[in-house]
Every structure is written in C-alpha cells, then in structure tokens.
mmCIF file of C-alpha atoms in Angstrom:
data_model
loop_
_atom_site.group_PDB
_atom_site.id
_atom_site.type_symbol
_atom_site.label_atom_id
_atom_site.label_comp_id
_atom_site.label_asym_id
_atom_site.label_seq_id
_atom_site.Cartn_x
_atom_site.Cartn_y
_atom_site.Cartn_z
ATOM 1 C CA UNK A 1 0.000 0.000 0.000
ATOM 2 C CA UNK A 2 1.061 3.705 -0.167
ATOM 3 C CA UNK A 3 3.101 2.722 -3.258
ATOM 4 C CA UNK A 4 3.991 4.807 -5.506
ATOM 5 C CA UNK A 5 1.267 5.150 -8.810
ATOM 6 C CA UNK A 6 3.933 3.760 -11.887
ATOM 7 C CA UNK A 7 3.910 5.358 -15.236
ATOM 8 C CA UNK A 8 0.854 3.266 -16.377
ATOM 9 C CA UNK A 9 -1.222 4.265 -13.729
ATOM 10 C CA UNK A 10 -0.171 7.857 -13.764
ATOM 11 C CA UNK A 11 -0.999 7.883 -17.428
ATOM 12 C CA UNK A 12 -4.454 6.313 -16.179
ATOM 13 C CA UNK A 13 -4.932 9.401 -13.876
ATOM 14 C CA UNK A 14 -4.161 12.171 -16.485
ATOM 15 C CA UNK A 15 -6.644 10.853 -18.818
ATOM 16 C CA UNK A 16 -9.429 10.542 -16.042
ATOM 17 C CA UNK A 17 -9.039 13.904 -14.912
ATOM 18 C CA UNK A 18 -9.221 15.150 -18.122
ATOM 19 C CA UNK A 19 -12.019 13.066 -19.030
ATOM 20 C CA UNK A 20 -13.482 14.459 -15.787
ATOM 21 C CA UNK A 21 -13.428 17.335 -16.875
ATOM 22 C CA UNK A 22 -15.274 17.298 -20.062
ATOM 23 C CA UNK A 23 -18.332 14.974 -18.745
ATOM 24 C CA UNK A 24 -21.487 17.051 -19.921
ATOM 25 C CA UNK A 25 -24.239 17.198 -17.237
ATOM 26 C CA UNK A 26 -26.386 13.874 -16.371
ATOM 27 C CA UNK A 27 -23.680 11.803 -18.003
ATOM 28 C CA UNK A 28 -22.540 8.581 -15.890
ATOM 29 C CA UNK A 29 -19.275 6.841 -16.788
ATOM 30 C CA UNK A 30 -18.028 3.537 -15.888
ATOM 31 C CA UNK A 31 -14.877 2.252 -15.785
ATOM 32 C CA UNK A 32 -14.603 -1.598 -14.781
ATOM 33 C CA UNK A 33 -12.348 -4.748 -14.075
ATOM 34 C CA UNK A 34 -13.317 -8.465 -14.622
ATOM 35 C CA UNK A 35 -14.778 -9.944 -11.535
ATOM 36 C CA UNK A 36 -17.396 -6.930 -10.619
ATOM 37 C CA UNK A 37 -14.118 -4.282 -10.174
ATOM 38 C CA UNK A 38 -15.718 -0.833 -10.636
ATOM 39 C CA UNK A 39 -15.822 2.827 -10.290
ATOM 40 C CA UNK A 40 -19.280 4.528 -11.604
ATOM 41 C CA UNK A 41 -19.406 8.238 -11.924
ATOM 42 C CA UNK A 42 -22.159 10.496 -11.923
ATOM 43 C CA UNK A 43 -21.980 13.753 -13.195
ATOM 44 C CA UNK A 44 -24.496 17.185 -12.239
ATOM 45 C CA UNK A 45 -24.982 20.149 -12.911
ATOM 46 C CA UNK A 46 -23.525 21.014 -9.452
ATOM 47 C CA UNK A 47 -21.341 17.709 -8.602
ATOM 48 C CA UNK A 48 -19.014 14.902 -9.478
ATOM 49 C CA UNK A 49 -20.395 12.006 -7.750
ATOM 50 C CA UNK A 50 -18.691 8.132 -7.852
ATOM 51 C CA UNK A 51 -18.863 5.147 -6.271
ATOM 52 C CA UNK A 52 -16.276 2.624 -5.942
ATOM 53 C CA UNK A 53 -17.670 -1.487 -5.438
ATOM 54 C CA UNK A 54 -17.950 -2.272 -2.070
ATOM 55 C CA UNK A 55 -17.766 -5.726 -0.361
ATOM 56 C CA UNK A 56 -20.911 -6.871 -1.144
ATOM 57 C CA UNK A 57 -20.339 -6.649 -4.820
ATOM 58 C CA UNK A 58 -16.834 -8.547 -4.820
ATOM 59 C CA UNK A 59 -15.711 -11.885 -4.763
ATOM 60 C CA UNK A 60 -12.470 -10.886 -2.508
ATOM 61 C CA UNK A 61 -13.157 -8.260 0.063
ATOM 62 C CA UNK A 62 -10.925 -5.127 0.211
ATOM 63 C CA UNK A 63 -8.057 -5.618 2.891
ATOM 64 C CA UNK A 64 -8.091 -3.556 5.773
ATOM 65 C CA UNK A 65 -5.037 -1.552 4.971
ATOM 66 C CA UNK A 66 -6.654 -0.939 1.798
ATOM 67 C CA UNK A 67 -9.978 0.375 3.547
ATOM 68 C CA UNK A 68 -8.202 2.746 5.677
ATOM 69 C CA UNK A 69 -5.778 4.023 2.640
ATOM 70 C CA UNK A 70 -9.565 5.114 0.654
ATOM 71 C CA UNK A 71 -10.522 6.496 3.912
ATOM 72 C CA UNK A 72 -7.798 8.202 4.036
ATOM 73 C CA UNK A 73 -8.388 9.788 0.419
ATOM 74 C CA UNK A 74 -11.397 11.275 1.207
ATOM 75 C CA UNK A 75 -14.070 8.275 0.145
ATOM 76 C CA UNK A 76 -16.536 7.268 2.407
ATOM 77 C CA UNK A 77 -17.125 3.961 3.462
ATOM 78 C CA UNK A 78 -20.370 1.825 2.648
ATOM 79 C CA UNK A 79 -23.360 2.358 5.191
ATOM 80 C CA UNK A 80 -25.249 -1.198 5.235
ATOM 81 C CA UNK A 81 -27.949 -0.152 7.579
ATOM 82 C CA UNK A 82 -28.710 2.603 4.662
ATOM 83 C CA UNK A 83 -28.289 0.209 1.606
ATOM 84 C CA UNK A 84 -25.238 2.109 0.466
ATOM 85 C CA UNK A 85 -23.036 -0.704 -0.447
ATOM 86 C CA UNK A 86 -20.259 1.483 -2.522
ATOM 87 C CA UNK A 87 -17.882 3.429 -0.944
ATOM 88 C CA UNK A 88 -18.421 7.195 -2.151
ATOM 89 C CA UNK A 89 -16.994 10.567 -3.147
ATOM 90 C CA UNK A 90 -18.541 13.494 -4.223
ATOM 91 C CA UNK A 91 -16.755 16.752 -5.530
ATOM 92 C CA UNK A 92 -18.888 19.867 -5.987
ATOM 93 C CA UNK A 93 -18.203 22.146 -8.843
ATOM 94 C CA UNK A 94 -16.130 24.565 -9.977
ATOM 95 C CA UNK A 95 -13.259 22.172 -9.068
ATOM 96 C CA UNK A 96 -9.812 22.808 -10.142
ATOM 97 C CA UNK A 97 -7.553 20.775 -12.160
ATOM 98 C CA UNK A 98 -5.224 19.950 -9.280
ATOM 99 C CA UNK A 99 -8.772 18.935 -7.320
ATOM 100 C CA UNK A 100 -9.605 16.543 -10.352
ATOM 101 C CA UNK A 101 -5.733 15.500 -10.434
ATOM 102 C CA UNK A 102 -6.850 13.746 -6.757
ATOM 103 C CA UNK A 103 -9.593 12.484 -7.033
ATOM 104 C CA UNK A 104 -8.125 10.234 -10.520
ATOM 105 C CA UNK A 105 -5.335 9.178 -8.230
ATOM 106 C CA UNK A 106 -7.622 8.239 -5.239
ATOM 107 C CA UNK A 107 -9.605 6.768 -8.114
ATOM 108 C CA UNK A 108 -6.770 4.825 -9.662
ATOM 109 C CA UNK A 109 -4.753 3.479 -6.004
ATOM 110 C CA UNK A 110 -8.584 2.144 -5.281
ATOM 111 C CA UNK A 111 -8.356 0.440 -8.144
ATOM 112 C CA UNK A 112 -5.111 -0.983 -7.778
ATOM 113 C CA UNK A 113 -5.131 -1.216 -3.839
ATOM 114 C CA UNK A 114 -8.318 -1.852 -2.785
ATOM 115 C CA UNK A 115 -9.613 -3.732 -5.671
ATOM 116 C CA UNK A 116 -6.805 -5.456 -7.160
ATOM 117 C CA UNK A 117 -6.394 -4.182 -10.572
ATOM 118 C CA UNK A 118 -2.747 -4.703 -11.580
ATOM 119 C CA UNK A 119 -2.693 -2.478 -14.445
ATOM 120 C CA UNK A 120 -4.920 -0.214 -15.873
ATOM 121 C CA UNK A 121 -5.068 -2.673 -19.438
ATOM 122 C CA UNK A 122 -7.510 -4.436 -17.494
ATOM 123 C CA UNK A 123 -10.138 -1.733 -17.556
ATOM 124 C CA UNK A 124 -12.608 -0.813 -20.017
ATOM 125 C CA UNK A 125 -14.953 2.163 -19.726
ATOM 126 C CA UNK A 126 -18.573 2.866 -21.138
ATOM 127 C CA UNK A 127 -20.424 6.490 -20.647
ATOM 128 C CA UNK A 128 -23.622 8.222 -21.672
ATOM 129 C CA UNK A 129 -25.400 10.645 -21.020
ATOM 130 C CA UNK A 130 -29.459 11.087 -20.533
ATOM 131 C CA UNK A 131 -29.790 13.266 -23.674
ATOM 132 C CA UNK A 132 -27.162 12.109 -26.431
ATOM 133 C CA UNK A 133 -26.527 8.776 -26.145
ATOM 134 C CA UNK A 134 -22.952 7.638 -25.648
ATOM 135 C CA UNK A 135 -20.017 9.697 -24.716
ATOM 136 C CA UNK A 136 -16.718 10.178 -26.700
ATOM 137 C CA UNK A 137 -14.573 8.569 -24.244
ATOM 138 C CA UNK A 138 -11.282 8.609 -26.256
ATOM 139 C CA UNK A 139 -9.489 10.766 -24.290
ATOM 140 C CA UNK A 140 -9.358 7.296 -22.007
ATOM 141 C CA UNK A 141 -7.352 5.916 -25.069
ATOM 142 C CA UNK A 142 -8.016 1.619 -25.582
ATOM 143 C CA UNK A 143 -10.207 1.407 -22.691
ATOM 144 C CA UNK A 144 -12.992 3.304 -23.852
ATOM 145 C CA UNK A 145 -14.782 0.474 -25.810
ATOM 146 C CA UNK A 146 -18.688 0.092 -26.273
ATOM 147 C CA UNK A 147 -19.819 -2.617 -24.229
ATOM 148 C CA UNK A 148 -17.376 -4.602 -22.289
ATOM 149 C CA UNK A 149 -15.748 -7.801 -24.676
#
C-alpha cells in the first residue's frame, strides 16, 4: 500500500481527470475490471459524484489496509444499515484541475489497492449521457470500448 502510482497508472490518472473534466451534465461513466471491479461516476450540474464497489459486490473483500488508505483519500465507506453498499466521493463544482488530479489518483490506487487491478489494461470504460446517447470517451485511449468484450 502507499506505493507509488507507476507510469501506467499515472498515465491512467491524467486521462481521467481530463475526461473528468469534459463529462457534460447527467452523463454517468463507468470504468470496470473483470470480476465486478468498478468505479461509476455520476456527473451534475452542481457535482461529481462516484462510487467505488464495495464488499458486497466482490468476490475478494478489500483488505483492511486498503480500507483505511480510501478512507484516508477522502471516500466514504459503505453504510449497510442505509443500503449504500459502494464506498463514495462526491466533488462539488467549480473544481480545479489539481482537485480533479486527486480524485483520478484516489480513483486509480482504489483500483489498484483496494480492488486489485494490476494495471490499468484491465479496464474498459462505457459512458452516456441522458440526452445524447454515448459519450466520446477517447481521451481514455483503448479502454474506452462500447460494451465490455
């Protein structure tokens, strides 16, 4: 834990953030792993929501260490006796690159911590939005695919 994010996942964080930071309003984006390994994000008109698989939805729970280290990165922690079975975040807008910067890294060492992901070639993302359909995710590069073969 506390590891330094290599070059692949650092590349992984500069295209989130920028991705980020073109999602139009009502637009949800999903980036996932085999085995039910996933980060959904909501975007409003006032706020950047996610929601990173909790326990419940995975077949290995997330160490202890690795609980504390999100925690620690400003996510909160699924509330059971609520039916919230994701850990959260939620950003409001306007939120500044360096902000966005963050919250792809805390994004990216939950992947890789928490849920196991050992490189970011084992994601692929989907997005739409409400209005238009599917989003141009290519700023994400080979994991923006439709559908998830």
């Amino acid at each position: 834990m506390n590891e330094p994010v290599t070059a692949d996942w650092e590349q992984f964080v500069q295209a989130l953030a920028q991705c980020l930071s073109e999602l139009p309003s009502r637009a949800t984006l999903i980036i996932a792993a085999p085995g039910n390994r996933y980060v959904q994000f909501m975007q409003y008109d006032i706020k950047l929501s996610a929601e990173l698989a909790g326990d419940h939805y995975l077949t290995q729970p997330i160490p202890d260490a690795a609980a504390q280290e999100l925690r620690d990165l400003g996510w909160n922690e699924p509330m059971l006796r609520r039916e919230v079975d994701n850990w959260t975040r939620t950003m409001f807008w306007p939120i500044s690159p360096r902000s966005l910067i963050e919250f792809a890294r805390s994004v990216a060492i939950g992947f890789r911590d928490a849920l196991g992901v050992a490189t970011p070639v084992e994601l692929r993302a989907m997005g739409w939005t409400e209005a238009s359909g599917d989003l141009d995710l290519t700023v994400l590069g080979s994991m923006a695919r439709r559908g998830w073969n």
